[in-house]
C-alpha positions as YAML, in Angstrom:
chain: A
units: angstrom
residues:
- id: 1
  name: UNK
  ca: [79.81, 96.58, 55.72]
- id: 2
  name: UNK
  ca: [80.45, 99.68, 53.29]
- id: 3
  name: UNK
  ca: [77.20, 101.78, 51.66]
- id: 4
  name: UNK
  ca: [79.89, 102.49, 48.75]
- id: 5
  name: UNK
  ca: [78.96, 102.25, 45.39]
- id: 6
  name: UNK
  ca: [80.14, 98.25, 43.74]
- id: 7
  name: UNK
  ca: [82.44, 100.14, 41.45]
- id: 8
  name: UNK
  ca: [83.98, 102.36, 44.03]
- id: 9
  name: UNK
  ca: [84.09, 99.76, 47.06]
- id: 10
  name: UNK
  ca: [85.80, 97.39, 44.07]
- id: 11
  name: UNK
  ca: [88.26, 99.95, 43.80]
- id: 12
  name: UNK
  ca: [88.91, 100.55, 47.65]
- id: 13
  name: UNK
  ca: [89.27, 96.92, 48.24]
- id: 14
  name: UNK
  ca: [92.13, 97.17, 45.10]
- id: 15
  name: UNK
  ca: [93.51, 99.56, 46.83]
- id: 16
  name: UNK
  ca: [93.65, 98.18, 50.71]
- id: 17
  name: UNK
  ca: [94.98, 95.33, 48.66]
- id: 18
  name: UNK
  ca: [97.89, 96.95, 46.77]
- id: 19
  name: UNK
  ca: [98.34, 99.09, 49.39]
- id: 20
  name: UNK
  ca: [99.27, 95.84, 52.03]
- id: 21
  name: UNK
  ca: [101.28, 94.38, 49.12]
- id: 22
  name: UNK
  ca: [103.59, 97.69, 48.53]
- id: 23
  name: UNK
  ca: [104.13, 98.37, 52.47]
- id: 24
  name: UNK
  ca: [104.97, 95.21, 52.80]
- id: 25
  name: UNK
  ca: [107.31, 94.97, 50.18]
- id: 26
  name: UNK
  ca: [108.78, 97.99, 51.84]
- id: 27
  name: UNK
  ca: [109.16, 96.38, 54.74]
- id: 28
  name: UNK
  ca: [111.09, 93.30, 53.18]
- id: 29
  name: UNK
  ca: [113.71, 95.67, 51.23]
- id: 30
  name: UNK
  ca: [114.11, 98.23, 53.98]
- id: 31
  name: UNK
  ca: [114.39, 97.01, 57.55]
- id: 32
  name: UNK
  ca: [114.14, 92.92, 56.99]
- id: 33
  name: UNK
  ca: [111.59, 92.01, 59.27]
- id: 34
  name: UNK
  ca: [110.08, 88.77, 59.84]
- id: 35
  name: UNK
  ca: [106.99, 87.81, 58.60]
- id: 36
  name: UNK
  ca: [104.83, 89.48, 61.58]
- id: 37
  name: UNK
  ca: [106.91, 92.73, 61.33]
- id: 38
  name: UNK
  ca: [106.05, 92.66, 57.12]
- id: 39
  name: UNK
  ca: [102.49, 91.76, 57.81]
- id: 40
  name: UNK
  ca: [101.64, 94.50, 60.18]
- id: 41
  name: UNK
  ca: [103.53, 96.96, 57.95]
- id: 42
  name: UNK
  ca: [101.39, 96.22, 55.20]
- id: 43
  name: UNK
  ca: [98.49, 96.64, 57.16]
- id: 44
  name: UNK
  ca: [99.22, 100.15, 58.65]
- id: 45
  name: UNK
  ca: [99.88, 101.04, 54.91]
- id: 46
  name: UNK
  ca: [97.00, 99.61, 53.99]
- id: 47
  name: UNK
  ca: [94.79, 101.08, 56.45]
- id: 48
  name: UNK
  ca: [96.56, 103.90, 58.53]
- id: 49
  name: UNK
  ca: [95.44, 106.53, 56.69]
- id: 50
  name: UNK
  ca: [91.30, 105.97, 56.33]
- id: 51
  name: UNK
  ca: [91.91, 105.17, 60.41]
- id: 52
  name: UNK
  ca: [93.42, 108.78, 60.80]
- id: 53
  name: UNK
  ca: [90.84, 110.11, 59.07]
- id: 54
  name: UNK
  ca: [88.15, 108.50, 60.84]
- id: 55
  name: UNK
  ca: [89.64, 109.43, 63.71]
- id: 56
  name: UNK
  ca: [90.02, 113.30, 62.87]
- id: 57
  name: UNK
  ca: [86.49, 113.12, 61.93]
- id: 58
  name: UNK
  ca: [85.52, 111.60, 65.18]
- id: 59
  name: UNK
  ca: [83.87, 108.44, 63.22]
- id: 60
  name: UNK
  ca: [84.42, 105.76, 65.80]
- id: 61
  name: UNK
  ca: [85.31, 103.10, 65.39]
- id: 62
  name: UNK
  ca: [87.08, 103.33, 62.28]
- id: 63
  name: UNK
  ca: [85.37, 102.14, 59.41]
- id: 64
  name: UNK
  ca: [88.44, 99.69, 58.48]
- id: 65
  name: UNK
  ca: [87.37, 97.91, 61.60]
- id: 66
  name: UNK
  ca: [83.86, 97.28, 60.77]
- id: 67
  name: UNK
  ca: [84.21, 95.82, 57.34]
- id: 68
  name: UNK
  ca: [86.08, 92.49, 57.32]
- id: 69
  name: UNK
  ca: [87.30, 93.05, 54.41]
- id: 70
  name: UNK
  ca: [89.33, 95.94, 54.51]
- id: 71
  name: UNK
  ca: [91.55, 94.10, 57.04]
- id: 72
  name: UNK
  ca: [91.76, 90.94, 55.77]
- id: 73
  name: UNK
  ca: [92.83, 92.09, 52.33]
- id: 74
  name: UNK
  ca: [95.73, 94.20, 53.78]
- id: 75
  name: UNK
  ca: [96.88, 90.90, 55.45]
- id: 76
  name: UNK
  ca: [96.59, 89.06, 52.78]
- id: 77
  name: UNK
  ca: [98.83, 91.58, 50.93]
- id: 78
  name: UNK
  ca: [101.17, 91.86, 53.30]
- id: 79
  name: UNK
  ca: [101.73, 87.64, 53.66]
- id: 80
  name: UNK
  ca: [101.80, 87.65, 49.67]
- id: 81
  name: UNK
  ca: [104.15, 90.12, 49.74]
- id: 82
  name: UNK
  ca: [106.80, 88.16, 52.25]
- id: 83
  name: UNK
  ca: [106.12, 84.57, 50.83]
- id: 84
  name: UNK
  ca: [106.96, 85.72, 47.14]
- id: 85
  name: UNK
  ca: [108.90, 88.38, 48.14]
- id: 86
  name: UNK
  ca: [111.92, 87.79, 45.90]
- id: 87
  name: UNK
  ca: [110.16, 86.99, 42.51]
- id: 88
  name: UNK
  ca: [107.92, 90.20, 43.21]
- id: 89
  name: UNK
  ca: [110.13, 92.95, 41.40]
- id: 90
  name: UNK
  ca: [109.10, 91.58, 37.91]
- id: 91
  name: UNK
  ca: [105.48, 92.53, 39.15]
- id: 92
  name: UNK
  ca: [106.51, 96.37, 40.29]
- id: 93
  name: UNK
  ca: [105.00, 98.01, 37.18]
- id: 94
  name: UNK
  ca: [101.92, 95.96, 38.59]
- id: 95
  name: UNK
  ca: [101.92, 96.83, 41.82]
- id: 96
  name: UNK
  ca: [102.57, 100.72, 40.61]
- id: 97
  name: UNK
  ca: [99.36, 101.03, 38.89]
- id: 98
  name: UNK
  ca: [97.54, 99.07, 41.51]
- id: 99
  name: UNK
  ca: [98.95, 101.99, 44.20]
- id: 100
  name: UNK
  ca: [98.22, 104.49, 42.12]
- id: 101
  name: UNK
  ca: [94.75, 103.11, 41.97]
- id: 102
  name: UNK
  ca: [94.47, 102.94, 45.44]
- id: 103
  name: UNK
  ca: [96.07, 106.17, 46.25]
- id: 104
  name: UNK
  ca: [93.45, 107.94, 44.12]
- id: 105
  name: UNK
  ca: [90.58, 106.03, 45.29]
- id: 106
  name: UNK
  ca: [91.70, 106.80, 49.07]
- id: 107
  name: UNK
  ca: [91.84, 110.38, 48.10]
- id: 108
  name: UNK
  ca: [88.73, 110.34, 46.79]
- id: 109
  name: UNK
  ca: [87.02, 108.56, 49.66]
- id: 110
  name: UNK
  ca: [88.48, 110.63, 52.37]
- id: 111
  name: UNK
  ca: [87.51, 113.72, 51.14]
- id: 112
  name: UNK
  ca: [84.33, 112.28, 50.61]
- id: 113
  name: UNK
  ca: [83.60, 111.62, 53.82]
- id: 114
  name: UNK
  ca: [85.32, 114.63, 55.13]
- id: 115
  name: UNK
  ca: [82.80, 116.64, 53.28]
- id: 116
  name: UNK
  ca: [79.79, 114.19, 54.65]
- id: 117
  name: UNK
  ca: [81.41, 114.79, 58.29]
- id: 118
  name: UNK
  ca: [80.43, 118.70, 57.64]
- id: 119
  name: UNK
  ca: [84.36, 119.63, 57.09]
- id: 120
  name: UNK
  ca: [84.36, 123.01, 54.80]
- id: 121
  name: UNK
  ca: [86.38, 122.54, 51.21]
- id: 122
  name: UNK
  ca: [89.88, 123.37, 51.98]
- id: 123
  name: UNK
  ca: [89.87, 120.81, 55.34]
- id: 124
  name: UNK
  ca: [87.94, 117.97, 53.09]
- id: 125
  name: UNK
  ca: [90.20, 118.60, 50.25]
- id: 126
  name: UNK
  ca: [93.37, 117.42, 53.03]
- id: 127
  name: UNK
  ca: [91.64, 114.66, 54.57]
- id: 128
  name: UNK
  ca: [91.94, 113.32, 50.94]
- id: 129
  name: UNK
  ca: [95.08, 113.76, 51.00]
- id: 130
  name: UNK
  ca: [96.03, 112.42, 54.03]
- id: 131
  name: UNK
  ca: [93.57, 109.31, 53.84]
- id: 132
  name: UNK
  ca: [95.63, 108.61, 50.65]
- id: 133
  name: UNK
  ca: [99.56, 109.33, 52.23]
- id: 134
  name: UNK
  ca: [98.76, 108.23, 55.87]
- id: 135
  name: UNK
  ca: [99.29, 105.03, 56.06]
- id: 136
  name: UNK
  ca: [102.43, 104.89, 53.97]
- id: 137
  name: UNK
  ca: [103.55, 108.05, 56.16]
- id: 138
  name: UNK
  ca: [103.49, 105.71, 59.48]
- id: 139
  name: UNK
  ca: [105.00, 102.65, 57.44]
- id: 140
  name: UNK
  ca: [108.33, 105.11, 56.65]
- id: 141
  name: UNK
  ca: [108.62, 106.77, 59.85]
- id: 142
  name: UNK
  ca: [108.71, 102.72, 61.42]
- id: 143
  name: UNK
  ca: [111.04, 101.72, 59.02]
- id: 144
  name: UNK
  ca: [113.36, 104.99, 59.74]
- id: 145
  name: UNK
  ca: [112.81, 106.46, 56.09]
- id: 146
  name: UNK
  ca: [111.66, 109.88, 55.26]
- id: 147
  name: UNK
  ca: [108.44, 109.57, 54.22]
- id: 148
  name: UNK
  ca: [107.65, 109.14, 50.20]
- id: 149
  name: UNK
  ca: [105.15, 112.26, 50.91]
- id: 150
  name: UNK
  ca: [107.93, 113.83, 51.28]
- id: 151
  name: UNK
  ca: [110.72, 112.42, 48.98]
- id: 152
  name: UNK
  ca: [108.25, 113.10, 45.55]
- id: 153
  name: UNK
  ca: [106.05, 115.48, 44.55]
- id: 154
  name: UNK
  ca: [104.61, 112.99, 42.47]
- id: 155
  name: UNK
  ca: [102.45, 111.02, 45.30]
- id: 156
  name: UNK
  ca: [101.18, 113.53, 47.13]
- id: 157
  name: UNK
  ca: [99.78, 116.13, 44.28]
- id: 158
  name: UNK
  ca: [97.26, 113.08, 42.37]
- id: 159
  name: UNK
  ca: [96.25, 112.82, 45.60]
- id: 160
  name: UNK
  ca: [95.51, 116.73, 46.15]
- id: 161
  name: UNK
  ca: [94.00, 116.63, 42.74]
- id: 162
  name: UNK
  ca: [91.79, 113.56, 43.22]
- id: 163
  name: UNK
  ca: [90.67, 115.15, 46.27]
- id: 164
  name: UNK
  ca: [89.83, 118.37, 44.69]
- id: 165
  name: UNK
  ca: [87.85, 117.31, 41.64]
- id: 166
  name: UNK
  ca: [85.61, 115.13, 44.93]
- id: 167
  name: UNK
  ca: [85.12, 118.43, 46.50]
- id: 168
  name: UNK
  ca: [84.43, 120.69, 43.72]
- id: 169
  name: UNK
  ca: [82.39, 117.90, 41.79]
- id: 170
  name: UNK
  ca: [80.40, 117.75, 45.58]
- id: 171
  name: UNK
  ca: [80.30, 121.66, 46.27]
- id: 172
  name: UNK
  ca: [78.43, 121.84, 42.80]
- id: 173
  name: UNK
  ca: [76.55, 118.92, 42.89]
- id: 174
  name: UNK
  ca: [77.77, 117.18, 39.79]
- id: 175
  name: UNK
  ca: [79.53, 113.79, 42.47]
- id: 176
  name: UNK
  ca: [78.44, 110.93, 41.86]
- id: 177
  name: UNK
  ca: [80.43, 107.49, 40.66]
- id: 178
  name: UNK
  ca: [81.34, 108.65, 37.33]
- id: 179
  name: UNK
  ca: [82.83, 111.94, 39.21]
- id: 180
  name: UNK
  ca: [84.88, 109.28, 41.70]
- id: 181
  name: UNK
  ca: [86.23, 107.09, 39.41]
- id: 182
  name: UNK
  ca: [87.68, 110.13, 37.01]
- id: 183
  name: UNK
  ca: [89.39, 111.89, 39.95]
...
């Protein structure tokens, strides 16, 4: 089970949530895959990216396979996601803020534990990033899209910023939840 903080763990869980909802969703509109297909595509949104961390880190196994949690919520996302899959655009603006949320709080968390891992500033700083972008990285490149990281600046810089305020809030010894939940 995660040693986060209630808040922040809250916020993960959000996240791995929205996260497994939006991939999916991706999944549905660009390659129309059956319900397995949308399922694991939610997943390896939801999850790809703290697994790539851990791995880069050399924290094994992966901490999204220890906590049932993480996993079941990105399934659960990613089955909402095909069942209601047509009455889900009224709920985008939703789903936005909930990624956004989770985008951040990935950010945060990877550079966390980049930093905890003994990773100097400028390495912890893209861990964050890439904890955040990962997953939805691996869910493009299966669906043949170029990757959102890519397409918009606006998905990978709150990500770079979230992960900076961790690090420099850590490096001076001012982290702690309050720090988390305003990057």
């Amino acid at each position: 089970m995660s040693t986060e903080p209630a808040p922040l763990l809250a916020l993960d869980l959000t996240g791995t949530f929205a996260f497994g909802l939006n991939g999916a969703l991706t999944a549905v509109r660009a390659a129309r895959l059956d319900v397995v297909g949308v399922v694991v595509l939610g997943m390896i949104t939801a999850l790809g990216g703290g697994v790539i961390r851990d791995v880069l880190i050399d924290s094994l196994p992966p901490a999204t396979f220890l906590d049932w949690r993480y996993y079941t919520l990105a399934a659960a996302g990613g089955l909402l996601a095909f069942a209601v899959s047509r009455h889900l655009r009224r709920l985008e603006p939703a789903i936005t803020v909930l990624d956004a949320v989770g985008l951040s709080t990935f950010a945060v968390i990877g550079a966390s534990k980049a930093l905890d891992a003994g990773l100097a500033v400028v390495p912890a700083m893209l861990l964050g990033v890439i904890t955040a972008v990962g997953g939805g990285t691996i869910r493009d490149t299966l669906v043949g899209r170029i990757p959102t990281v890519l397409r918009t600046g606006l998905y990978a810089i709150p990500a770079l910023v979230g992960a900076a305020v961790t690090v420099a809030t850590t490096e001076t010894g001012l982290y702690g939840l309050p720090a988390a939940l305003g990057a």
